[in-house]
Short mmCIF file of C-alpha atoms in Angstrom, two decimals:
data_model
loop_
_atom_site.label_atom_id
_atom_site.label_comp_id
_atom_site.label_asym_id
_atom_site.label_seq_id
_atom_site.Cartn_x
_atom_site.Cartn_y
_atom_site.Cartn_z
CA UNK A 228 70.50 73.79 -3.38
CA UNK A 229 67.48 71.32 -4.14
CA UNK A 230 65.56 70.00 -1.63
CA UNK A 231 64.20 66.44 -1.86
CA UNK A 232 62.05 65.01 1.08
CA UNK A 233 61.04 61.35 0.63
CA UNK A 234 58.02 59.30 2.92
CA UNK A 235 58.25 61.53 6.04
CA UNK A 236 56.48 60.64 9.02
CA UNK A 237 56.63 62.60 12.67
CA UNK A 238 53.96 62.16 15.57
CA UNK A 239 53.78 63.24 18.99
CA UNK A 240 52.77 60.82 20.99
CA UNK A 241 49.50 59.85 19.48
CA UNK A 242 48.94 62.87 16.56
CA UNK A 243 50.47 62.18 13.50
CA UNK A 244 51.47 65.41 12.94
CA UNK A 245 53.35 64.59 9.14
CA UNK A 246 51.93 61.73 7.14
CA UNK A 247 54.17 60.25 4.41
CA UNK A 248 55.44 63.15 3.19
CA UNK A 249 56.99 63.45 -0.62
CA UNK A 250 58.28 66.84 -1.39
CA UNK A 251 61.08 68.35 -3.97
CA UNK A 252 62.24 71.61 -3.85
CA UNK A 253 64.11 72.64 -7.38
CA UNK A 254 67.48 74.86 -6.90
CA UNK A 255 66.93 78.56 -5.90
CA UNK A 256 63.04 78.27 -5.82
CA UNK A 257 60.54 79.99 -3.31
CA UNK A 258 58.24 77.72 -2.20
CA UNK A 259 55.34 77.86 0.55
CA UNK A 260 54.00 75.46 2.73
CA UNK A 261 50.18 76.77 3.14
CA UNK A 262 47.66 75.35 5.04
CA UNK A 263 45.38 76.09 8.47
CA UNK A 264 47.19 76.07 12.05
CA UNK A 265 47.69 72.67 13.18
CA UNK A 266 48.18 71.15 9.33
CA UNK A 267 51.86 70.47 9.85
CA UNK A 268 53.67 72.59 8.18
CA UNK A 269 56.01 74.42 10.77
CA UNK A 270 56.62 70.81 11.99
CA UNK A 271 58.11 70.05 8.30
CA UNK A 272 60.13 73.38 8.45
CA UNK A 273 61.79 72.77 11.55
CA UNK A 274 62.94 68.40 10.46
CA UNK A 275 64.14 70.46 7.47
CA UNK A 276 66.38 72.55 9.32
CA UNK A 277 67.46 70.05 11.92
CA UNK A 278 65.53 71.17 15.06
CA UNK A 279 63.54 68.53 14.74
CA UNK A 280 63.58 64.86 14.28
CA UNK A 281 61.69 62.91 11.70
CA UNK A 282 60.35 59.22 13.04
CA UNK A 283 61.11 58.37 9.34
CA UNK A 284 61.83 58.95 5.83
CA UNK A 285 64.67 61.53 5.13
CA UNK A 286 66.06 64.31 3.96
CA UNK A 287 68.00 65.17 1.14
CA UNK A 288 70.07 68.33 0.51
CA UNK A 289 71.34 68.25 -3.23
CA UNK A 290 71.01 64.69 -2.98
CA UNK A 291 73.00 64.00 -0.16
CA UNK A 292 71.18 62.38 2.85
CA UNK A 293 71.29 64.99 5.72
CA UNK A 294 68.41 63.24 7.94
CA UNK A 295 70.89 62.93 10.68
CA UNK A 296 73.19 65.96 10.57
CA UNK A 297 73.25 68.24 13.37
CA UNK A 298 71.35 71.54 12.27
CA UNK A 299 75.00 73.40 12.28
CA UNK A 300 76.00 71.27 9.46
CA UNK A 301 72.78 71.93 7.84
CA UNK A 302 73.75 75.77 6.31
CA UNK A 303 70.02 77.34 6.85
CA UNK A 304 69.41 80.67 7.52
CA UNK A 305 66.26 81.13 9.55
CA UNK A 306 63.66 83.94 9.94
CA UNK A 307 61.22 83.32 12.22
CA UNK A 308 57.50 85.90 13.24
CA UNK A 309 58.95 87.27 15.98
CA UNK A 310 61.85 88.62 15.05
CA UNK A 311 64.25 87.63 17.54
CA UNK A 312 66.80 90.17 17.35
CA UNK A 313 69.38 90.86 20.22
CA UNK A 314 67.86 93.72 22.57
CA UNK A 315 71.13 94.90 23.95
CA UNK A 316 73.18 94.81 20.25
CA UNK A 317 72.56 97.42 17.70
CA UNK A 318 71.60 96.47 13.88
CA UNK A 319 74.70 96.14 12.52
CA UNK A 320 75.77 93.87 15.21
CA UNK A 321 72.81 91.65 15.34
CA UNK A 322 73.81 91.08 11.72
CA UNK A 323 76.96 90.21 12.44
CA UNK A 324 75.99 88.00 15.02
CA UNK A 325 76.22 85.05 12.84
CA UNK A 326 79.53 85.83 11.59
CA UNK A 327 80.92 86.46 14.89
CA UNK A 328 80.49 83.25 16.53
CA UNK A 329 81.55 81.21 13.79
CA UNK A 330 84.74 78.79 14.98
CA UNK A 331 88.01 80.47 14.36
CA UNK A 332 89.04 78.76 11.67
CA UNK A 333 85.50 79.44 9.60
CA UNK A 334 85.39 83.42 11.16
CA UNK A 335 86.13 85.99 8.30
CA UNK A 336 87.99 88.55 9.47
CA UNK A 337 86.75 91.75 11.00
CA UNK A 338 87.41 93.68 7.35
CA UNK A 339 85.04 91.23 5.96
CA UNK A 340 82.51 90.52 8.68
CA UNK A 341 82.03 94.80 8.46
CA UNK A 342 81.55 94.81 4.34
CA UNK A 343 79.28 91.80 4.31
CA UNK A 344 77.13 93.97 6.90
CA UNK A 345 77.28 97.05 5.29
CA UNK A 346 76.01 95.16 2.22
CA UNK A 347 73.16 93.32 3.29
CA UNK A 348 72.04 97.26 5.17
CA UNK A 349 72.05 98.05 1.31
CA UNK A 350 70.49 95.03 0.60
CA UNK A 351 67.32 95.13 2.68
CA UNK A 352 67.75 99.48 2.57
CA UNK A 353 68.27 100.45 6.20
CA UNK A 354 72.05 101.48 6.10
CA UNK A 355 70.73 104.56 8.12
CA UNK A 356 70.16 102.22 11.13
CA UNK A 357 73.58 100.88 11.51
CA UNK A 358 73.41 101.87 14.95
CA UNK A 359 69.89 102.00 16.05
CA UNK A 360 68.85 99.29 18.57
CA UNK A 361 65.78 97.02 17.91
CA UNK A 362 63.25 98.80 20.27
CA UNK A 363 63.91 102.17 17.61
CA UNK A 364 62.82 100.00 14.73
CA UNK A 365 59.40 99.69 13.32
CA UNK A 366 58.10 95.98 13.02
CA UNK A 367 59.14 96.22 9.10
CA UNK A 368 62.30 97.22 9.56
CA UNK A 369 62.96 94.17 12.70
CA UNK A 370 61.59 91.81 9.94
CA UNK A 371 64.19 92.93 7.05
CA UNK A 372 66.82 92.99 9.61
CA UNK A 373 66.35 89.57 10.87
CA UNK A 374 65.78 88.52 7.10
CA UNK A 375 70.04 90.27 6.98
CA UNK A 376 70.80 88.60 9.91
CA UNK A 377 70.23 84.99 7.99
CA UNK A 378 71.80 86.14 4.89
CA UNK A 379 74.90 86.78 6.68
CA UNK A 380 75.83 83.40 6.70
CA UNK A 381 75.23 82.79 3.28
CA UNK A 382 73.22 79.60 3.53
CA UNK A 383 72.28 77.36 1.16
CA UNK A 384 68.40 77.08 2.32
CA UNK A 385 66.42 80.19 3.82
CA UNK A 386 63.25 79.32 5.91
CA UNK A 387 60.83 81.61 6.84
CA UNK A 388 58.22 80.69 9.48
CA UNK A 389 55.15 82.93 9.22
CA UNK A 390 58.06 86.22 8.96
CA UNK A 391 55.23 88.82 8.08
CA UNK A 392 52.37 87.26 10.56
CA UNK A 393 53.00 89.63 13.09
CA UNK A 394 52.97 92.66 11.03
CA UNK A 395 49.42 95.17 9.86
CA UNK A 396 48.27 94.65 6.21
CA UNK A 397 49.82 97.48 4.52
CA UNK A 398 53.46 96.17 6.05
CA UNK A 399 52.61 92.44 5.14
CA UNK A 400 51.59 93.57 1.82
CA UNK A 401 54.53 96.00 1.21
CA UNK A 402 57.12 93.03 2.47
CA UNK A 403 55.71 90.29 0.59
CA UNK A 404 56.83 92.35 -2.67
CA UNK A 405 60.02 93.22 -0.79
CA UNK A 406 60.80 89.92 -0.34
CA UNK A 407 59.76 88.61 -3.60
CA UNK A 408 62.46 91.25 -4.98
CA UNK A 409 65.30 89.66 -2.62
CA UNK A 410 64.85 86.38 -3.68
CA UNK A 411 64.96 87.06 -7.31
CA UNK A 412 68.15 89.14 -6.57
CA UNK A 413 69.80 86.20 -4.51
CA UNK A 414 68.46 83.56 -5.76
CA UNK A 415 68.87 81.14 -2.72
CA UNK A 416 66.53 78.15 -1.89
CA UNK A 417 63.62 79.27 0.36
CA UNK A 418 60.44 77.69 2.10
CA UNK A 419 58.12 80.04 3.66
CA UNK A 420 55.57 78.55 5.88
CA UNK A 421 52.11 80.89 6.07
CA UNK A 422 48.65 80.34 6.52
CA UNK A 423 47.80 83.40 4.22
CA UNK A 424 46.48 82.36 1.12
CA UNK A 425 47.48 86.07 -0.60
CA UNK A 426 51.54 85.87 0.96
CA UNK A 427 51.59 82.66 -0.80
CA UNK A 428 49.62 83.25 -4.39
CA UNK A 429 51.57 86.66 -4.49
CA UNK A 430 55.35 85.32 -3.53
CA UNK A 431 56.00 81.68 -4.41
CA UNK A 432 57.19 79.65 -7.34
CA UNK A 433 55.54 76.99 -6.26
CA UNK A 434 52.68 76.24 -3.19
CA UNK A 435 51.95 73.22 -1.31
CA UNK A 436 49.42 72.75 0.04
CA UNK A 437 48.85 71.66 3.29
CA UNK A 438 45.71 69.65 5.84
CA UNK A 439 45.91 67.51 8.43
CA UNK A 440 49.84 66.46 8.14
CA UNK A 441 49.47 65.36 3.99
CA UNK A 442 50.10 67.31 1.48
CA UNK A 443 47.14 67.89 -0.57
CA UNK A 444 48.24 69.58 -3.70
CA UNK A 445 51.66 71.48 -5.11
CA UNK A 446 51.90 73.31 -8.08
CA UNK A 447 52.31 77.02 -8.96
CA UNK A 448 49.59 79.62 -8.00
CA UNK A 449 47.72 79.84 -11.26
CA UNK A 450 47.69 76.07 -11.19
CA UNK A 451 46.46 75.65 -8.15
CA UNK A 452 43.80 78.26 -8.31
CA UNK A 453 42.66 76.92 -12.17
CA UNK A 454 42.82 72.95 -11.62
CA UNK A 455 42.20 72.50 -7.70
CA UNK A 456 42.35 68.59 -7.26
CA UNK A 457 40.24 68.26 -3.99
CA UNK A 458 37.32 70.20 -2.86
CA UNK A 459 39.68 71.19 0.56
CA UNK A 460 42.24 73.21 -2.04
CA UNK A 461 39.39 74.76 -3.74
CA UNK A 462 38.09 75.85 -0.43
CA UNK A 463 41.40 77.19 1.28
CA UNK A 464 42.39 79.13 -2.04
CA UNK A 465 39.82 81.72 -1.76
CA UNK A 466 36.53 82.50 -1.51
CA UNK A 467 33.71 79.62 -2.49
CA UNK A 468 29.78 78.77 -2.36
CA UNK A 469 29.20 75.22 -2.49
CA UNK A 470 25.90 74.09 -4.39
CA UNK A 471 25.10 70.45 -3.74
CA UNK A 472 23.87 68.68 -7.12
CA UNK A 473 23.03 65.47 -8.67
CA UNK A 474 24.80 63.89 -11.63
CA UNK A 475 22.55 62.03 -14.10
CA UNK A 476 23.03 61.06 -17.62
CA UNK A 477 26.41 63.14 -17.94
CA UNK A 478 24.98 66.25 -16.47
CA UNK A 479 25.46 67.95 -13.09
CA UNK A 480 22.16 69.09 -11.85
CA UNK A 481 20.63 71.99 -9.46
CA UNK A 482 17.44 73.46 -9.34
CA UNK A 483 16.63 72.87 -12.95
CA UNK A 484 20.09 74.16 -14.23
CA UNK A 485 22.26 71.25 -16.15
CA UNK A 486 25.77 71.83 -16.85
CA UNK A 487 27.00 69.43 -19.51
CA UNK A 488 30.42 67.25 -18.46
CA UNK A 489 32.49 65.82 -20.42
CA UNK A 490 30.53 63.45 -22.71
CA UNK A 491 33.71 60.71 -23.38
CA UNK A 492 33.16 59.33 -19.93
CA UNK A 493 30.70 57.36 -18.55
CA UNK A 494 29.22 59.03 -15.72
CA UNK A 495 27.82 57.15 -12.49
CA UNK A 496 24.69 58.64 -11.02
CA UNK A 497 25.52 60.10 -7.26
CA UNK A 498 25.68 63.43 -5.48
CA UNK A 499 28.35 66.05 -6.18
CA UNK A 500 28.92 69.07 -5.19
CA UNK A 501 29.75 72.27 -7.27
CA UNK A 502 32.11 75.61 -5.88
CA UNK A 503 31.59 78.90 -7.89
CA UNK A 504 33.53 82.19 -6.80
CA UNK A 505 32.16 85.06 -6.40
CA UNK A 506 33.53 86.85 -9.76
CA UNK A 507 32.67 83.55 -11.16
CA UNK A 508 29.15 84.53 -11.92
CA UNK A 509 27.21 86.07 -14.51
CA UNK A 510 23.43 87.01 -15.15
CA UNK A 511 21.40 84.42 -17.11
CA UNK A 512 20.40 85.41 -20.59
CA UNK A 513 16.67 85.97 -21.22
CA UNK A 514 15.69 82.58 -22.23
CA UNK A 515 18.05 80.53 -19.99
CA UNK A 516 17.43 78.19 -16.60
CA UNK A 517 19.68 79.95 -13.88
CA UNK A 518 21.43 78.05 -11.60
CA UNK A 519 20.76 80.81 -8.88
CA UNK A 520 17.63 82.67 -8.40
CA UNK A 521 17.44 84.88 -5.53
CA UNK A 522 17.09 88.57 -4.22
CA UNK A 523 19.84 90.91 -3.29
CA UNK A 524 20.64 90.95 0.50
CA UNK A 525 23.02 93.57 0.74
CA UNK A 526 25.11 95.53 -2.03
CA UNK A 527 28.90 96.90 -1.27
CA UNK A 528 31.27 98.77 -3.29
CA UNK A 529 34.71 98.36 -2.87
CA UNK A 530 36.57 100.43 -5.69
CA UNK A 531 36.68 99.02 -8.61
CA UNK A 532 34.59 95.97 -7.46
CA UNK A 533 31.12 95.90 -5.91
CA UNK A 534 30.41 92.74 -3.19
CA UNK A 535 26.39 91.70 -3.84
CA UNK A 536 25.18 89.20 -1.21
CA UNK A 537 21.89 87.02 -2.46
CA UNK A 538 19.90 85.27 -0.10
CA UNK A 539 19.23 81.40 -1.53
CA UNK A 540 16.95 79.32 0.92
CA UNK A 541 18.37 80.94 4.36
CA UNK A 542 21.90 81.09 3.47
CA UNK A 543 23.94 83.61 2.09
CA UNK A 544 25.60 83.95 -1.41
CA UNK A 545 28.61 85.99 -2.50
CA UNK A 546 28.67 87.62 -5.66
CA UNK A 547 31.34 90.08 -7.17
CA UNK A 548 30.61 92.69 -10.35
CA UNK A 549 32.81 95.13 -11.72
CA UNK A 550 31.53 98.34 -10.55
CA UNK A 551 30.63 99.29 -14.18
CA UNK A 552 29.22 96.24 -14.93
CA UNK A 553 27.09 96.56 -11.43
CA UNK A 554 26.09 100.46 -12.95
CA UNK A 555 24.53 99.42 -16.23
CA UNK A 556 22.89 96.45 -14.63
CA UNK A 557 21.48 99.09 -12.22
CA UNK A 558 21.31 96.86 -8.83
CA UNK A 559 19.67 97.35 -5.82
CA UNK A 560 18.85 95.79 -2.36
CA UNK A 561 15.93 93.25 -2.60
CA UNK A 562 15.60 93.15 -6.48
CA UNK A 563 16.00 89.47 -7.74
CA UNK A 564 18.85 88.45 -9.93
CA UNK A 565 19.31 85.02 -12.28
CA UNK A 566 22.58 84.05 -12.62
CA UNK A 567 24.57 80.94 -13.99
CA UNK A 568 28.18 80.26 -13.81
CA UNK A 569 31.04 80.88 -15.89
CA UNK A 570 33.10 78.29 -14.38
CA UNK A 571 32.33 75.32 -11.99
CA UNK A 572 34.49 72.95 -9.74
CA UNK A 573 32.41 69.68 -9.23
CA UNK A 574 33.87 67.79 -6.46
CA UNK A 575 32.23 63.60 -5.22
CA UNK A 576 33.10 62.59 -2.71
CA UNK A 577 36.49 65.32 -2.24
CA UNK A 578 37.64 63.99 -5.54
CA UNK A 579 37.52 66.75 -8.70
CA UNK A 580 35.48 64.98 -11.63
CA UNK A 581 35.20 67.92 -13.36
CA UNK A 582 35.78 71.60 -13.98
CA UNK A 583 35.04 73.35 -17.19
CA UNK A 584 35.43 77.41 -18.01
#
């Protein structure tokens, strides 16, 4: 089921908490709504299911207007952090649940309420917990059981507020691929709303990204990580330095280092500032103007990577090496290091003029 969401608005009292939002979800995609608490994007999960109302715009659901239907008539399955399972049923009948309540005249009967169960325990891979009660589960398993629980229904739109946020690392990191699995198994339409930057480059089809109730950018991962179009994606996506700059006859300017843009437009004079990731860096042939000249503050090795922070006029910056390439180089703690970028973001005024790799 596509979703299509056109010029949504919601506030609470004063706080406009979704600003003109334009959205489409394509048939059987993942998508995530990303973005820092507060940026609107459980508020947009919940008009789209029907527990909440939108002051205007609407809703479509395979383009047929559902901005007034009752969330019943909606068909969404919901999985929400906290898992909200029963306490007093055991697993297989909190995933029957669903099922069980349904009118009479939509129930399946108890043959089929009992196979769809015992599927979806093969499904998410806890048929040995048929019969355990919530409080004997781990917070994994409660997560893949609730995830059942909304699959029972079999509804045409899954959301999933912040599902894995309650969880440790190795049990986000270990569901996020679990999940990713599922959905390419299923194939049903699902939003997932997270403020994790990883859950949402590692899972989705598509991102969108989220600030202050607008939607600042949607796209897929790689596009979103490669062409950021404001300096608040670039930002949110990961780690950054910022290096504030000049532009002057089509160059960007710092400290003596020029980086050429591109020479078919006319550029206007004016401050802009420049992101560069860490792994984003490399040392300055003999010969060259570096963009950054500074000592090392403090080296870290992490694996295969090794975490190098330079100290550049009071502030710290972040740079990554392969750990072989930090070996031969032979780094150590106050020894002074040139480097230029491989790639730079250059942002005026928010807007992206120009990135170049």
């Amino acid at each position: 089921m596509s979703i299509t969401i056109q010029k949504l608005n919601k506030h609470f009292g004063s706080f406009h908490a979704l600003n003109n939002i334009n959205l489409n979800v394509p048939t059987g995609k993942l998508v995530s709504l990303l973005g820092p608490s507060g940026c609107g994007k459980t508020t947009l999960l919940r008009i789209i299911a029907g527990l909440e109302n939108a002051d205007s715009g609407s809703i479509l659901f395979d383009g047929q207007d559902v901005t007034r239907k009752h969330v019943r008539e909606r068909k969404v399955g919901f999985v929400f952090q906290h898992y909200a399972l029963f306490r007093h049923m055991n697993v297989f009948d909190n995933i029957a649940f669903g099922l069980t309540v349904l009118p009479k005249s939509e129930r399946p009967a108890k043959e089929k309420i009992r196979a769809k169960v015992e599927e979806l325990l093969q499904l998410v891979q806890l048929s040995h917990l048929a019969k355990a009660y919530p409080h004997q589960l781990s917070g994994g398993q409660r997560q893949r059981i609730a995830l059942a629980r909304a699959l029972a229904v079999e509804p045409k739109l899954l959301l999933l507020d912040e599902p894995f946020g309650a969880l440790d690392a190795k049990v986000r990191k270990e569901l996020r691929k679990w999940l990713r699995d599922i959905h390419h198994e299923l194939g049903v339409t699902s939003i997932l709303v997270t403020h994790d930057q990883e859950e949402a480059l590692e899972v989705s089809d598509e991102i969108v990204v989220m600030n202050h109730g607008r939607i600042e950018q949607t796209g897929t991962a790689e596009s979103l990580y490669r062409q950021p179009e404001n300096a608040f994606v670039t930002e949110f996506l990961g780690e950054t330095d910022a290096f504030e700059g000049r532009i002057e006859k089509g160059e960007w300017h710092y400290n003596g280092f020029r980086w050429p843009l591109d020479n078919t437009r006319k550029w206007q004079e004016q401050t802009a500032t420049a992101y560069v990731r860490p792994h984003e860096w490399a040392v300055a042939e003999n010969g060259a103007t570096p963009m950054l000249s500074a000592p090392i503050e403090t080296i870290h090795s992490a694996g295969a990577l090794t975490h190098l922070t330079l100290k550049e006029n009071k502030r710290d910056v972040h740079i990554t090496f392969a750990d072989s390439d930090a070996a031969r180089l032979g780094l150590s703690g106050g020894q002074n290091l040139a480097l230029v970028p491989k790639q730079l973001y250059i942002f005026s005024q928010n807007e992206l003029i120009d990135f170049a790799i």
